mmCIF file of C-alpha atoms in Angstrom:
data_model
loop_
_atom_site.group_PDB
_atom_site.id
_atom_site.type_symbol
_atom_site.label_atom_id
_atom_site.label_comp_id
_atom_site.label_asym_id
_atom_site.label_seq_id
_atom_site.Cartn_x
_atom_site.Cartn_y
_atom_site.Cartn_z
ATOM 1 C CA UNK A 1 -8.073 -31.693 -60.135
ATOM 2 C CA UNK A 2 -9.071 -28.291 -61.472
ATOM 3 C CA UNK A 3 -12.654 -27.183 -61.588
ATOM 4 C CA UNK A 4 -14.273 -26.709 -64.937
ATOM 5 C CA UNK A 5 -17.080 -24.343 -65.636
ATOM 6 C CA UNK A 6 -17.995 -20.714 -65.766
ATOM 7 C CA UNK A 7 -18.907 -18.628 -62.739
ATOM 8 C CA UNK A 8 -22.535 -19.211 -61.729
ATOM 9 C CA UNK A 9 -24.923 -16.559 -63.007
ATOM 10 C CA UNK A 10 -26.932 -14.337 -60.716
ATOM 11 C CA UNK A 11 -30.199 -15.950 -61.894
ATOM 12 C CA UNK A 12 -28.966 -19.529 -61.320
ATOM 13 C CA UNK A 13 -27.666 -18.597 -57.894
ATOM 14 C CA UNK A 14 -30.925 -16.826 -57.009
ATOM 15 C CA UNK A 15 -33.004 -19.868 -58.000
ATOM 16 C CA UNK A 16 -30.693 -22.173 -56.032
ATOM 17 C CA UNK A 17 -30.941 -19.924 -52.951
ATOM 18 C CA UNK A 18 -34.732 -19.748 -53.384
ATOM 19 C CA UNK A 19 -34.996 -23.566 -53.427
ATOM 20 C CA UNK A 20 -32.760 -23.804 -50.367
ATOM 21 C CA UNK A 21 -34.775 -21.055 -48.669
ATOM 22 C CA UNK A 22 -37.974 -23.054 -49.099
ATOM 23 C CA UNK A 23 -36.348 -26.201 -47.679
ATOM 24 C CA UNK A 24 -34.787 -24.482 -44.677
ATOM 25 C CA UNK A 25 -37.797 -22.202 -44.231
ATOM 26 C CA UNK A 26 -40.192 -25.141 -43.880
ATOM 27 C CA UNK A 27 -37.850 -26.755 -41.344
ATOM 28 C CA UNK A 28 -37.616 -23.423 -39.513
ATOM 29 C CA UNK A 29 -41.388 -23.009 -39.336
ATOM 30 C CA UNK A 30 -41.774 -26.517 -37.923
ATOM 31 C CA UNK A 31 -38.995 -25.830 -35.404
ATOM 32 C CA UNK A 32 -40.613 -22.581 -34.325
ATOM 33 C CA UNK A 33 -44.056 -24.159 -33.952
ATOM 34 C CA UNK A 34 -42.569 -26.851 -31.714
ATOM 35 C CA UNK A 35 -40.725 -24.214 -29.679
ATOM 36 C CA UNK A 36 -43.914 -22.161 -29.283
ATOM 37 C CA UNK A 37 -45.729 -25.155 -27.804
ATOM 38 C CA UNK A 38 -42.879 -25.942 -25.415
ATOM 39 C CA UNK A 39 -42.779 -22.598 -23.600
ATOM 40 C CA UNK A 40 -45.309 -20.199 -22.133
ATOM 41 C CA UNK A 41 -42.819 -17.331 -22.238
ATOM 42 C CA UNK A 42 -42.830 -15.404 -25.518
ATOM 43 C CA UNK A 43 -39.509 -13.841 -24.480
ATOM 44 C CA UNK A 44 -37.795 -17.195 -23.945
ATOM 45 C CA UNK A 45 -39.401 -18.662 -27.058
ATOM 46 C CA UNK A 46 -38.251 -15.673 -29.117
ATOM 47 C CA UNK A 47 -34.699 -15.976 -27.815
ATOM 48 C CA UNK A 48 -34.441 -19.722 -28.437
ATOM 49 C CA UNK A 49 -36.174 -19.374 -31.797
ATOM 50 C CA UNK A 50 -33.726 -16.699 -33.000
ATOM 51 C CA UNK A 51 -30.704 -18.768 -31.989
ATOM 52 C CA UNK A 52 -32.082 -22.059 -33.350
ATOM 53 C CA UNK A 53 -33.240 -20.552 -36.651
ATOM 54 C CA UNK A 54 -29.907 -18.793 -37.234
ATOM 55 C CA UNK A 55 -28.064 -22.049 -36.457
ATOM 56 C CA UNK A 56 -30.378 -23.981 -38.790
ATOM 57 C CA UNK A 57 -29.791 -21.651 -41.751
ATOM 58 C CA UNK A 58 -26.051 -21.288 -41.241
ATOM 59 C CA UNK A 59 -25.627 -24.986 -40.489
ATOM 60 C CA UNK A 60 -27.495 -26.084 -43.624
ATOM 61 C CA UNK A 61 -25.390 -23.991 -45.988
ATOM 62 C CA UNK A 62 -22.058 -24.462 -44.209
ATOM 63 C CA UNK A 63 -22.359 -28.218 -43.773
ATOM 64 C CA UNK A 64 -23.565 -29.029 -47.293
ATOM 65 C CA UNK A 65 -21.147 -26.669 -49.033
ATOM 66 C CA UNK A 66 -18.143 -27.906 -47.045
ATOM 67 C CA UNK A 67 -18.998 -31.602 -47.278
ATOM 68 C CA UNK A 68 -20.471 -31.804 -50.814
ATOM 69 C CA UNK A 69 -19.758 -28.434 -52.372
ATOM 70 C CA UNK A 70 -23.479 -28.117 -53.050
ATOM 71 C CA UNK A 71 -26.702 -27.451 -51.250
ATOM 72 C CA UNK A 72 -29.835 -29.082 -52.645
ATOM 73 C CA UNK A 73 -30.674 -25.894 -54.545
ATOM 74 C CA UNK A 74 -27.192 -25.680 -56.036
ATOM 75 C CA UNK A 75 -27.379 -29.336 -57.028
ATOM 76 C CA UNK A 76 -30.670 -28.724 -58.856
ATOM 77 C CA UNK A 77 -29.167 -25.692 -60.631
ATOM 78 C CA UNK A 78 -25.889 -27.535 -61.395
ATOM 79 C CA UNK A 79 -23.796 -25.144 -59.327
ATOM 80 C CA UNK A 80 -20.946 -26.019 -57.007
ATOM 81 C CA UNK A 81 -18.965 -24.028 -54.463
ATOM 82 C CA UNK A 82 -15.206 -24.367 -54.665
ATOM 83 C CA UNK A 83 -12.638 -23.259 -52.155
ATOM 84 C CA UNK A 84 -9.779 -20.947 -53.067
ATOM 85 C CA UNK A 85 -7.821 -22.303 -56.018
ATOM 86 C CA UNK A 86 -10.832 -24.307 -57.254
ATOM 87 C CA UNK A 87 -9.308 -27.621 -56.160
ATOM 88 C CA UNK A 88 -11.857 -28.769 -53.585
ATOM 89 C CA UNK A 89 -14.921 -27.909 -51.585
ATOM 90 C CA UNK A 90 -14.543 -24.995 -49.202
ATOM 91 C CA UNK A 91 -13.508 -25.886 -45.668
ATOM 92 C CA UNK A 92 -16.170 -25.638 -42.966
ATOM 93 C CA UNK A 93 -14.688 -22.310 -41.858
ATOM 94 C CA UNK A 94 -14.773 -20.951 -45.418
ATOM 95 C CA UNK A 95 -18.366 -22.145 -45.861
ATOM 96 C CA UNK A 96 -19.388 -20.473 -42.587
ATOM 97 C CA UNK A 97 -17.693 -17.227 -43.618
ATOM 98 C CA UNK A 98 -19.359 -17.126 -47.061
ATOM 99 C CA UNK A 99 -22.780 -17.790 -45.513
ATOM 100 C CA UNK A 100 -22.515 -15.844 -42.242
ATOM 101 C CA UNK A 101 -25.190 -13.408 -43.433
ATOM 102 C CA UNK A 102 -27.774 -16.221 -43.154
ATOM 103 C CA UNK A 103 -27.347 -15.988 -39.371
ATOM 104 C CA UNK A 104 -28.119 -12.263 -39.112
ATOM 105 C CA UNK A 105 -31.516 -13.309 -37.747
ATOM 106 C CA UNK A 106 -29.692 -13.954 -34.469
ATOM 107 C CA UNK A 107 -30.430 -10.277 -33.782
ATOM 108 C CA UNK A 108 -33.908 -11.566 -32.941
ATOM 109 C CA UNK A 109 -32.630 -12.289 -29.434
ATOM 110 C CA UNK A 110 -33.154 -8.582 -28.775
ATOM 111 C CA UNK A 111 -36.824 -8.258 -27.786
ATOM 112 C CA UNK A 112 -39.186 -6.288 -30.040
ATOM 113 C CA UNK A 113 -36.652 -4.575 -32.370
ATOM 114 C CA UNK A 114 -34.249 -7.492 -32.891
ATOM 115 C CA UNK A 115 -36.224 -9.136 -35.675
ATOM 116 C CA UNK A 116 -36.417 -5.828 -37.543
ATOM 117 C CA UNK A 117 -32.682 -5.210 -37.115
ATOM 118 C CA UNK A 118 -31.846 -8.747 -38.243
ATOM 119 C CA UNK A 119 -34.156 -8.398 -41.228
ATOM 120 C CA UNK A 120 -32.583 -5.091 -42.227
ATOM 121 C CA UNK A 121 -29.064 -6.543 -41.897
ATOM 122 C CA UNK A 122 -30.107 -9.535 -44.017
ATOM 123 C CA UNK A 123 -31.625 -7.273 -46.667
ATOM 124 C CA UNK A 124 -28.481 -5.121 -46.762
ATOM 125 C CA UNK A 125 -26.377 -8.294 -47.175
ATOM 126 C CA UNK A 126 -28.542 -9.519 -50.058
ATOM 127 C CA UNK A 127 -28.304 -6.148 -51.815
ATOM 128 C CA UNK A 128 -24.513 -6.165 -51.357
ATOM 129 C CA UNK A 129 -24.339 -9.728 -52.718
ATOM 130 C CA UNK A 130 -26.443 -8.926 -55.806
ATOM 131 C CA UNK A 131 -24.418 -5.805 -56.608
ATOM 132 C CA UNK A 132 -21.127 -7.689 -56.107
ATOM 133 C CA UNK A 133 -22.125 -10.710 -58.214
ATOM 134 C CA UNK A 134 -23.378 -8.445 -60.987
ATOM 135 C CA UNK A 135 -20.254 -6.254 -61.070
ATOM 136 C CA UNK A 136 -17.475 -8.783 -60.380
ATOM 137 C CA UNK A 137 -15.950 -10.546 -63.423
ATOM 138 C CA UNK A 138 -15.576 -13.777 -61.400
ATOM 139 C CA UNK A 139 -19.134 -13.402 -59.994
ATOM 140 C CA UNK A 140 -17.792 -13.404 -56.438
ATOM 141 C CA UNK A 141 -19.583 -11.476 -53.740
ATOM 142 C CA UNK A 142 -18.062 -9.833 -50.695
ATOM 143 C CA UNK A 143 -18.695 -12.917 -48.553
ATOM 144 C CA UNK A 144 -16.847 -15.138 -51.090
ATOM 145 C CA UNK A 145 -13.868 -12.824 -50.727
ATOM 146 C CA UNK A 146 -14.280 -12.768 -46.920
ATOM 147 C CA UNK A 147 -14.076 -16.581 -47.091
ATOM 148 C CA UNK A 148 -10.689 -16.400 -48.785
ATOM 149 C CA UNK A 149 -11.807 -16.565 -52.396
ATOM 150 C CA UNK A 150 -14.541 -19.198 -52.630
ATOM 151 C CA UNK A 151 -16.392 -19.308 -55.917
ATOM 152 C CA UNK A 152 -19.628 -20.734 -57.284
ATOM 153 C CA UNK A 153 -19.195 -22.388 -60.682
ATOM 154 C CA UNK A 154 -21.653 -23.918 -63.138
ATOM 155 C CA UNK A 155 -20.707 -27.609 -63.342
ATOM 156 C CA UNK A 156 -23.307 -29.023 -65.700
#
């Protein structure tokens, strides 16, 4: 079965990522509040929080894209991620590779400066993604290519 549809536009993909960011962000805030109440050590809480939040973000995108081809945001925006060749969803490995930048917050394990470093790495990744999507005829970003050629297509 071949995929039908045009490459997803930058605006549609941004809105989908924004919706997903709200969903995962709310879950992350709840997780971090629970973690803060469980430990008296800000150092331990910060370490566990950085690891858990990175796993939450990466897990959300990788699991939903590999199992359904769509996150909730992509479903709302009628976008779907296809693996190389457009014949199926990406594999879990491909989905992890195309979304690895969502885990850059793991740098937060480094006390004091880690959150800043992770934030800067995430910002650099987003800038790279926007430039790539805007300039690539297939609307693939560097992480799509790193994943072996995954692609986001408009399916509705």
